[in-house]
Short mmCIF file of C-alpha atoms in Angstrom, two decimals:
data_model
loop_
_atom_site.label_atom_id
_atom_site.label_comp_id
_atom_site.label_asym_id
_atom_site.label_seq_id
_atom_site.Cartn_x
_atom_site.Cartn_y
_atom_site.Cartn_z
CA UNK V 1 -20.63 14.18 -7.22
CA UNK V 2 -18.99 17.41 -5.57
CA UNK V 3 -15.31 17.32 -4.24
CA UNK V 4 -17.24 18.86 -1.32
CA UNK V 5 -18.67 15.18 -0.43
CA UNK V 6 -15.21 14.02 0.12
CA UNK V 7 -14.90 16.30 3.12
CA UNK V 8 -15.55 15.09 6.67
CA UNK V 9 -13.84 11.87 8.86
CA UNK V 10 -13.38 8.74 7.36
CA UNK V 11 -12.54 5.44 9.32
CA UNK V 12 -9.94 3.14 7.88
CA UNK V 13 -8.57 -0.40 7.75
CA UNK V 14 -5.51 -1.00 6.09
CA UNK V 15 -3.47 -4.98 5.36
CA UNK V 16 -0.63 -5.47 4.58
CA UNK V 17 1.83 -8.29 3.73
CA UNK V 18 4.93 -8.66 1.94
CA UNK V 19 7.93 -11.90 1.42
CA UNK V 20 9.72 -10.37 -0.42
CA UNK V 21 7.40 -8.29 -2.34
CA UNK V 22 5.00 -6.34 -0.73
CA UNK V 23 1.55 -5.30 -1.18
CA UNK V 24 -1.05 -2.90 0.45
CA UNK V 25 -4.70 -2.03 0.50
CA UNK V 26 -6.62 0.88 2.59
CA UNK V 27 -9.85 1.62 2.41
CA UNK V 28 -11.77 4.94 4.07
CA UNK V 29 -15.30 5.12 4.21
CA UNK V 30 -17.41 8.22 4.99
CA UNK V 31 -21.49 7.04 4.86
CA UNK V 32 -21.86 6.50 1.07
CA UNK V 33 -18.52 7.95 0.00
CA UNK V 34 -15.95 5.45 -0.05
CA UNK V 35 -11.82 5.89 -0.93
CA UNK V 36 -9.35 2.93 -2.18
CA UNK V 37 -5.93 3.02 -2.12
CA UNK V 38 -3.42 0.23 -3.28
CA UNK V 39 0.61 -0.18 -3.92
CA UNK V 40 3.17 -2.42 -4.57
CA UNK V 41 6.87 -2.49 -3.45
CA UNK V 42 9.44 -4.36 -2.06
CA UNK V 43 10.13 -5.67 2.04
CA UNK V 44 9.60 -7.93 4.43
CA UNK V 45 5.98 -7.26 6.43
CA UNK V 46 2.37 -8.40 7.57
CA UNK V 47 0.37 -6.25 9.11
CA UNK V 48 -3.36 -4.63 9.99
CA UNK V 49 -4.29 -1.21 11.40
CA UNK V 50 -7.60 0.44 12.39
CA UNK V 51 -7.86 3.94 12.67
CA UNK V 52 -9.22 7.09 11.09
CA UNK V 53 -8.64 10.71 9.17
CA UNK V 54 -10.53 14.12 8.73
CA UNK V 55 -10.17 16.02 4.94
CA UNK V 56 -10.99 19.68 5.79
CA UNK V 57 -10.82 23.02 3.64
CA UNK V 58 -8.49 25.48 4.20
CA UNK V 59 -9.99 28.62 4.50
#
């Protein structure tokens, strides 16, 4: 796999929820290339978003 394949728009649905530790989870997918994040912290929260990014070079 090239860090080139990462490149391009990803769509991505995140959840979160929290009382009174938190926890999140995003995940981006591209086609066949796929991204995970995850984290831990403290707060009050629930929530779910929809939406999207772009990882371009800089020339």
């Amino acid at each position: 796999m090239s860090i080139d394949e990462t490149l391009g728009t990803y769509v991505a649905a995140e959840a979160s929820m929290g009382i009174p530790k938190s926890g999140e989870a995003q995940i981006m997918t591209k086609g066949e290339v796929n991204m995970s994040l995850a984290g831990a912290g403290k707060g009050f929260g629930l929530g779910v978003t929809l939406g999207g990014m772009t990882i371009e070079k800089v020339p």
